CSV table of C-alpha atoms in Angstrom, one decimal:
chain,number,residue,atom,x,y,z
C,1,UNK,CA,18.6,-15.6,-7.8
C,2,UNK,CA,21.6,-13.1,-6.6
C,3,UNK,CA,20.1,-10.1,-5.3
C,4,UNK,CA,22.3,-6.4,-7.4
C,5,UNK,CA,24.0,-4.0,-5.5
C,6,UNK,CA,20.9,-2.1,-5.7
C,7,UNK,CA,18.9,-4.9,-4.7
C,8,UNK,CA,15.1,-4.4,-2.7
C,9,UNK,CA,16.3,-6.1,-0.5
C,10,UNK,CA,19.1,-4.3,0.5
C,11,UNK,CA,17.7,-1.1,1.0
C,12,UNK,CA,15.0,-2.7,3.0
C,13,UNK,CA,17.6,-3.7,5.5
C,14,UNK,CA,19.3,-0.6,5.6
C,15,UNK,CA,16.2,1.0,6.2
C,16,UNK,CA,14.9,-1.0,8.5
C,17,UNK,CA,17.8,-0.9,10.9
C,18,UNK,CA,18.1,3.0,10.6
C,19,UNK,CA,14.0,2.9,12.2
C,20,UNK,CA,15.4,1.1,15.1
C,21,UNK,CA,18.0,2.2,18.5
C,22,UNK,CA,20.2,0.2,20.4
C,23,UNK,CA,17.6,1.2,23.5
C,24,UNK,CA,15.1,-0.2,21.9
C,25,UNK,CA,16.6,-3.5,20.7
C,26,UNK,CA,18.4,-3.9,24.2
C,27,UNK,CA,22.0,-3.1,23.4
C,28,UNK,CA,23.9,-0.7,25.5
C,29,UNK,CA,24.5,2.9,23.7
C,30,UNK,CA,27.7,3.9,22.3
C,31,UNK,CA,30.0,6.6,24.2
C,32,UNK,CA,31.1,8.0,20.7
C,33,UNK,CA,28.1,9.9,18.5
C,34,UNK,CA,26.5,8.4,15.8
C,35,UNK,CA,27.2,9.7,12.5
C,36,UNK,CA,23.5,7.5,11.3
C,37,UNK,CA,20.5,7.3,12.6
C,38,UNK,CA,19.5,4.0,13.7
C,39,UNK,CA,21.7,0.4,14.3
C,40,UNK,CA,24.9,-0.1,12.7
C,41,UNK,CA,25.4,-2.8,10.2
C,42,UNK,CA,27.4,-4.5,13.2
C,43,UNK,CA,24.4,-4.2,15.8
C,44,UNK,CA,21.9,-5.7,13.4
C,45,UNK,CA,24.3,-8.6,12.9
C,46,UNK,CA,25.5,-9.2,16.7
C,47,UNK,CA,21.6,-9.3,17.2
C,48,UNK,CA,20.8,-12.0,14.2
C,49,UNK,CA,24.2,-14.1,15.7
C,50,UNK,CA,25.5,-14.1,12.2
C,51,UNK,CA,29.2,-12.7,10.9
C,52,UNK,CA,29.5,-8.4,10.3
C,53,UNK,CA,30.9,-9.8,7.1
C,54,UNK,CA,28.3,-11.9,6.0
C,55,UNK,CA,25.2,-9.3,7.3
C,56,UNK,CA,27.8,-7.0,5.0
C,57,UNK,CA,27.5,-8.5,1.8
C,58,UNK,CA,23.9,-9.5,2.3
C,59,UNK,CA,22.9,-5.5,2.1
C,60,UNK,CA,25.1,-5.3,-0.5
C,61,UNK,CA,23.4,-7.8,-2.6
C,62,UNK,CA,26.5,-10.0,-2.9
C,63,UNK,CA,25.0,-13.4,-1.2
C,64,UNK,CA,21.1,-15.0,-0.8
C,65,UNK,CA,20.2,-15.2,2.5
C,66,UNK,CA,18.8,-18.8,3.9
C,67,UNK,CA,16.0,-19.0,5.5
C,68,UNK,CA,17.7,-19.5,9.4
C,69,UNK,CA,19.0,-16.3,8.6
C,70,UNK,CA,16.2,-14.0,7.4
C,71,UNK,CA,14.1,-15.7,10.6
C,72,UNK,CA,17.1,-14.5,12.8
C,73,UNK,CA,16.7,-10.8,10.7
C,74,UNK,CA,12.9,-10.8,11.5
C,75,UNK,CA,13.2,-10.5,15.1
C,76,UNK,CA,16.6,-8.7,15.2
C,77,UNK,CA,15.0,-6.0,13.3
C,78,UNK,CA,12.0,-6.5,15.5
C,79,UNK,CA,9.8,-6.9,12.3
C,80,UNK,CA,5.9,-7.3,12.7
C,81,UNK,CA,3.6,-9.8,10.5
C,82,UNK,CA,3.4,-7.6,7.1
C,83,UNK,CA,7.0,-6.5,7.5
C,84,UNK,CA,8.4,-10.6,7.9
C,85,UNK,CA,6.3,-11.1,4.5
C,86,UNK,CA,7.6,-8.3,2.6
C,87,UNK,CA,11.7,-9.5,3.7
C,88,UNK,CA,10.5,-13.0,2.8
C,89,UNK,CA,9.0,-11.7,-1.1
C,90,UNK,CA,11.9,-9.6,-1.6
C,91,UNK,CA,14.0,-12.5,-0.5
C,92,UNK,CA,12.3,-14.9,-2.8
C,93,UNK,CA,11.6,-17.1,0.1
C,94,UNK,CA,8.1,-16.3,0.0
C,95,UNK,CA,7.5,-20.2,-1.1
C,96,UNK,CA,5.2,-18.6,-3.9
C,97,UNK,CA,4.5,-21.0,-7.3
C,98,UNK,CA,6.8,-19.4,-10.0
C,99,UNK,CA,5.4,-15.9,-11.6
C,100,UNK,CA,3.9,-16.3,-15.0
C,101,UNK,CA,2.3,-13.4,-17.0
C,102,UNK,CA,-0.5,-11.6,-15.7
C,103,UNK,CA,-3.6,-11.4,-17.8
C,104,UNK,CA,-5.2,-8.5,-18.2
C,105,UNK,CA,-7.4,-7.5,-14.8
C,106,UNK,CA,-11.5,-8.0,-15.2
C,107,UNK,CA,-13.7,-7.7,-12.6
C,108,UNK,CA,-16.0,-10.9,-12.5
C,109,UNK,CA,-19.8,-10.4,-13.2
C,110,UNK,CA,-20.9,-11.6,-9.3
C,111,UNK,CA,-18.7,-8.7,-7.9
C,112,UNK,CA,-20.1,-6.1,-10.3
C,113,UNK,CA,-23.8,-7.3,-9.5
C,114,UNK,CA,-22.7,-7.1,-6.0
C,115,UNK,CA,-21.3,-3.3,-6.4
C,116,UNK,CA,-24.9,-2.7,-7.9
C,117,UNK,CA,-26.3,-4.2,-5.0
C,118,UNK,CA,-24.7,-1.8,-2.1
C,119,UNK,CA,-26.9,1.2,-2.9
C,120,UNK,CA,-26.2,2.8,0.2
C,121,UNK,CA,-22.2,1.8,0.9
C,122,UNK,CA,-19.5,3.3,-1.2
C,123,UNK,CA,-17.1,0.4,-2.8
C,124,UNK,CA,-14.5,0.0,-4.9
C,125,UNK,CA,-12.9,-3.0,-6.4
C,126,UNK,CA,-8.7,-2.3,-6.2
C,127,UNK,CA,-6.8,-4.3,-8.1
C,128,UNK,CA,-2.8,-5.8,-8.3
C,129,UNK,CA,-1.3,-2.1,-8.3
C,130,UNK,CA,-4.4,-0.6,-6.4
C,131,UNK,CA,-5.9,0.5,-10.2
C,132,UNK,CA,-9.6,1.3,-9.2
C,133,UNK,CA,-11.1,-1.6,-11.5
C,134,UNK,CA,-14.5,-0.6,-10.3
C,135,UNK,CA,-17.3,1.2,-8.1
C,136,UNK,CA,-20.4,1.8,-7.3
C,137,UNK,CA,-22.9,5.5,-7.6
C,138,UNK,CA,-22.1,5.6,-4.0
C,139,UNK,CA,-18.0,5.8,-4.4
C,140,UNK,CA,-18.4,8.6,-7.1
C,141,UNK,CA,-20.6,10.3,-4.4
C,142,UNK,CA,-18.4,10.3,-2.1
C,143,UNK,CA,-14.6,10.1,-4.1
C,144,UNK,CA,-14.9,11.5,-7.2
C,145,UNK,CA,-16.5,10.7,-10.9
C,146,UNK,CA,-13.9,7.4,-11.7
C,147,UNK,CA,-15.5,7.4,-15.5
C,148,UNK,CA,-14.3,10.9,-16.0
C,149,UNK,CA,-10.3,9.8,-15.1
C,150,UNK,CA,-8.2,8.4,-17.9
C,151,UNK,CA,-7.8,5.1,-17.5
C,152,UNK,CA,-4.4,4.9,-16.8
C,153,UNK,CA,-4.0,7.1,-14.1
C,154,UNK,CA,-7.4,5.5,-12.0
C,155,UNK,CA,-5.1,4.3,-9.2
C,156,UNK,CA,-5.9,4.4,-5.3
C,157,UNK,CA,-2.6,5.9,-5.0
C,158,UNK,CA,-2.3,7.8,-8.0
C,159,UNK,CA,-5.4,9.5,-7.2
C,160,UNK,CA,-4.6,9.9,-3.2
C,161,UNK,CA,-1.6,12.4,-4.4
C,162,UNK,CA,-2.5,14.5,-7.2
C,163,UNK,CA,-6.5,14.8,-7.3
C,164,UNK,CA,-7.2,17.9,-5.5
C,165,UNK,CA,-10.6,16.9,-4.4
C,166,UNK,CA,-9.5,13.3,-3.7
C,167,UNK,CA,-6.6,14.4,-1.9
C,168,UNK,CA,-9.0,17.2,0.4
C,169,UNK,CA,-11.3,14.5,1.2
C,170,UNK,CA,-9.0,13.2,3.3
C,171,UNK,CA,-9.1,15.0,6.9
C,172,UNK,CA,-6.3,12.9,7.8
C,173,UNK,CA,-4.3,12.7,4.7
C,174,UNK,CA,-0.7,12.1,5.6
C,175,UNK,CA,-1.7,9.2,7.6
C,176,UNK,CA,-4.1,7.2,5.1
C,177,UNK,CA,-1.1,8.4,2.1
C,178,UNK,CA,1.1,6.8,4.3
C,179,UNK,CA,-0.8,3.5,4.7
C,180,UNK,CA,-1.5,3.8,0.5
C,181,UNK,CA,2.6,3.9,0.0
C,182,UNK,CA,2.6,0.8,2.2
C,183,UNK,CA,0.4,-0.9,0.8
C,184,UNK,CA,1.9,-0.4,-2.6
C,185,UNK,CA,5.2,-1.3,-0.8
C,186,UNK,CA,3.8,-4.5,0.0
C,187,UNK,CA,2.2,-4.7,-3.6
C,188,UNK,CA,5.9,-4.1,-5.7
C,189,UNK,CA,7.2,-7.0,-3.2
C,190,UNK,CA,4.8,-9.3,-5.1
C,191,UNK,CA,5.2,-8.4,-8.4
C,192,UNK,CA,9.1,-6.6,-8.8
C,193,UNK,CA,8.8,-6.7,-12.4
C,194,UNK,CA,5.8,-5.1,-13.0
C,195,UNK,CA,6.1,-2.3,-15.7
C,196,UNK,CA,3.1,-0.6,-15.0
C,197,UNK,CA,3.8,-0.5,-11.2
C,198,UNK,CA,7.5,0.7,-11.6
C,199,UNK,CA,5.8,3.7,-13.9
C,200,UNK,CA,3.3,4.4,-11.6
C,201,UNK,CA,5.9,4.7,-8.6
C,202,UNK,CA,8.0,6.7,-11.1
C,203,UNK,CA,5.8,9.2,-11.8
C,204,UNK,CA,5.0,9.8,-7.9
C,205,UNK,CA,8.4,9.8,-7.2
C,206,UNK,CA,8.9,12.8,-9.4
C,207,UNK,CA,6.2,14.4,-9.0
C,208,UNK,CA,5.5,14.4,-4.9
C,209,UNK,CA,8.4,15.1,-2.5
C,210,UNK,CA,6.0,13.2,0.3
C,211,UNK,CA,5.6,10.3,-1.9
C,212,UNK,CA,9.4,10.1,-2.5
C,213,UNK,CA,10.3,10.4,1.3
C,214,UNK,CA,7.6,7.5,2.4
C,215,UNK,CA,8.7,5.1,-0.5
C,216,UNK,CA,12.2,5.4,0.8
C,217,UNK,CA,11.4,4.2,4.5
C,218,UNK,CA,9.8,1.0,3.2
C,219,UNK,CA,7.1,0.6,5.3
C,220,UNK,CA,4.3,-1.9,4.3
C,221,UNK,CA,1.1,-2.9,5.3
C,222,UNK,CA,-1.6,-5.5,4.4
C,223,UNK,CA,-3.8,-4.3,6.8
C,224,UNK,CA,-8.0,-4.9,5.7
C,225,UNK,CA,-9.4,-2.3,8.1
C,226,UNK,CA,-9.4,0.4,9.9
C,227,UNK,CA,-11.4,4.2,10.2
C,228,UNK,CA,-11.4,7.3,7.5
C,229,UNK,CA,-12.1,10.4,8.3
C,230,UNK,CA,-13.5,12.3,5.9
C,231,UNK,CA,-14.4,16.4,4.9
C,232,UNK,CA,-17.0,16.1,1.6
C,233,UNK,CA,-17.2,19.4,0.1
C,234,UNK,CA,-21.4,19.1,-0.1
C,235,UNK,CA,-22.0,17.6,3.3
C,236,UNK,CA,-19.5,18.1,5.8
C,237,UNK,CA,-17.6,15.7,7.8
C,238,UNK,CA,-17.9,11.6,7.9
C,239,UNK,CA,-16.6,9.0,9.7
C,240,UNK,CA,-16.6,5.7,8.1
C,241,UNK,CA,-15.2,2.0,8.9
C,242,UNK,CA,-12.8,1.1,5.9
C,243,UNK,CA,-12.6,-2.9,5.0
C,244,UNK,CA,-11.4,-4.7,2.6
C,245,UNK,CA,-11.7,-8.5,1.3
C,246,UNK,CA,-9.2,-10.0,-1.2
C,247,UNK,CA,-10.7,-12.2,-4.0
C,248,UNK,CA,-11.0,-16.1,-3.6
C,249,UNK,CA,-9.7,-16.4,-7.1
C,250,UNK,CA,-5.9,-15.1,-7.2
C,251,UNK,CA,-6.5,-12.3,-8.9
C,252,UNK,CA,-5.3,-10.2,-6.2
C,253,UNK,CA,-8.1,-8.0,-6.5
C,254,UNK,CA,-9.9,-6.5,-3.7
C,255,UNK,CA,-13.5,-5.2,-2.4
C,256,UNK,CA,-13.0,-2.0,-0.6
C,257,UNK,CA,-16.2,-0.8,1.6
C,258,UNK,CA,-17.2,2.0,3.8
C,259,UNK,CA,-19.8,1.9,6.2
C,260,UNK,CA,-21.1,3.6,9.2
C,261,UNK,CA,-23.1,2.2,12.0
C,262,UNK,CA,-26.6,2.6,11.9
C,263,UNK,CA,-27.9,5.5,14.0
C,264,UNK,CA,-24.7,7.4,13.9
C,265,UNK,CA,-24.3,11.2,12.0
C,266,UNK,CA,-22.2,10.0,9.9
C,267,UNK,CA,-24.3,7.0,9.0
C,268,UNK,CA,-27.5,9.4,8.1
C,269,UNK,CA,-24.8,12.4,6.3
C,270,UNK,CA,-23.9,9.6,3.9
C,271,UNK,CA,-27.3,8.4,3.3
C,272,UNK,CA,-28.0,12.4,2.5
C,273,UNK,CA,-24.8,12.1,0.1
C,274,UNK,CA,-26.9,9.3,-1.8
C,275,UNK,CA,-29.9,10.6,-1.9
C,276,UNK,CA,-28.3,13.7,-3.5
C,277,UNK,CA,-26.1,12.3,-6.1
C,278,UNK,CA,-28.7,9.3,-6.7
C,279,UNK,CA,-27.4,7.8,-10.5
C,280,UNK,CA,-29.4,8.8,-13.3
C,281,UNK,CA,-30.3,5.9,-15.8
C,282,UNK,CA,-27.6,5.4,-17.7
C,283,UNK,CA,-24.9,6.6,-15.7
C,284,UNK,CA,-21.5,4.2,-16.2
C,285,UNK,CA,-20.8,2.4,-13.0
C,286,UNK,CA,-17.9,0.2,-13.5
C,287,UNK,CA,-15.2,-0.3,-15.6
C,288,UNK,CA,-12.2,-2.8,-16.2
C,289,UNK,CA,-8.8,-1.9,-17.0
C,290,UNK,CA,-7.3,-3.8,-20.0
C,291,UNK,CA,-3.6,-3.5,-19.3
């Protein structure tokens, strides 16, 4: 399908290329100043071997690009593993079976007895737009009480930017936000018509100057793991090993854990954080989001 003026695609070329120098890419530097940051239009197409015009038109949305050229776009614009498969989605070159509705997201019975099971581990089940499907006494311990969030605004994200005591949590905020906008990023790739998505980004858009800024640069990310750092407002600071495991089933859900190794402060502060907010009979646990 013809990409619009406006096109995804488009402006992830044009950002792309302003995140990169001539230095960088090995072409000499200019005598004249630069009145943009980044390559020119010209650069990035001297570097791919295709036509000014053609690379032209492609920003512009005018013409689809082949699959030679976006492989000659991935390493002109020097783009890494998550970056080639965002270009490739947006491109619809992604080789993906054709997109029918999405049901409604549930969270199947083995993951929710396996949520039960982690007494001691925070986890949360993320779903298509990063909605928090479900969790565990241990994630409410540590996050926030899910149950007590309206339904509609229980996203990772959502959450990440205007929850006050989410948001403090983080010690190192800008950089896991950052990572969160990615990863959305990479999420909006593989579902561009997703009303509930394009709200959601919407409403952050207007609401968070930060948000707006890091959406525009188009990074992305499908990264599974990596460290938080954390400031809990009962016991103090924790450093945990974030991971995450997509579903076998398509759902495009995903487990998200936090652990620390055995031995470690952290590892006996968040056992004290447990112990402490242990759930009381009754308590909800999970819950499924019916949209």
């Amino acid at each position: 399908m013809k990409q619009t003026p406006d096109s995804p695609l488009g402006a992830f070329l044009r950002a792309r290329r302003a995140q990169l120098t001539p230095r960088e890419c090995g072409l000499p530097e200019a005598d004249t100043p630069r009145r943009v940051a980044g390559l020119r239009r010209e650069e990035v197409a001297r570097l791919a071997a295709i036509s000014v015009d053609y690379y032209t038109r492609l920003e512009q949305g005018r013409v689809r690009a082949s699959g030679p050229v976006l492989a000659t776009l991935v390493r002109a614009l020097r783009l890494d593993d998550d970056q080639k498969t965002y270009l490739y989605e947006l491109a619809g070159r992604s080789g993906a079976r054709p997109r029918r509705r999405r049901p409604a997201q549930q969270v199947r019975p083995a993951v929710r007895r396996l949520l039960d099971q982690l007494t001691g581990t925070p986890a949360l089940v993320l779903g298509r737009r990063l909605d928090i499907l479900a969790w565990n006494q241990a994630a409410v311990a540590l996050y926030t009480d899910f149950a007590a969030v309206p339904a509609d605004r229980r996203n990772y994200v959502y959450l990440l930017f205007t929850d006050p005591v989410v948001r403090e949590l983080h010690l190192s905020w800008e950089h896991d936000a950052r990572d969160a906008v990615a990863a959305l990023r990479m999420a909006a790739a593989a579902e561009p018509d997703d009303p509930e998505l394009t709200r959601l980004v919407g409403t952050l858009t207007i609401q968070d100057a930060d948000f707006r800024t890091w959406w525009a640069e188009h990074h992305v990310t499908g990264a599974g793991d990596g460290t938080k750092h954390y400031r809990h407002r009962l016991v103090g600071d924790l450093t945990l090993d974030c991971d995450t495991w997509t579903s076998p089933d398509g759902s495009g859900q995903r487990l998200m854990t936090l652990t620390a190794e055995t031995g470690t402060t952290s590892h006996d502060t968040l056992r004290i954080l447990n112990s402490w907010t242990a759930r009381r009979p009754g308590t909800p646990r999970t819950e499924d989001l019916t949209r």
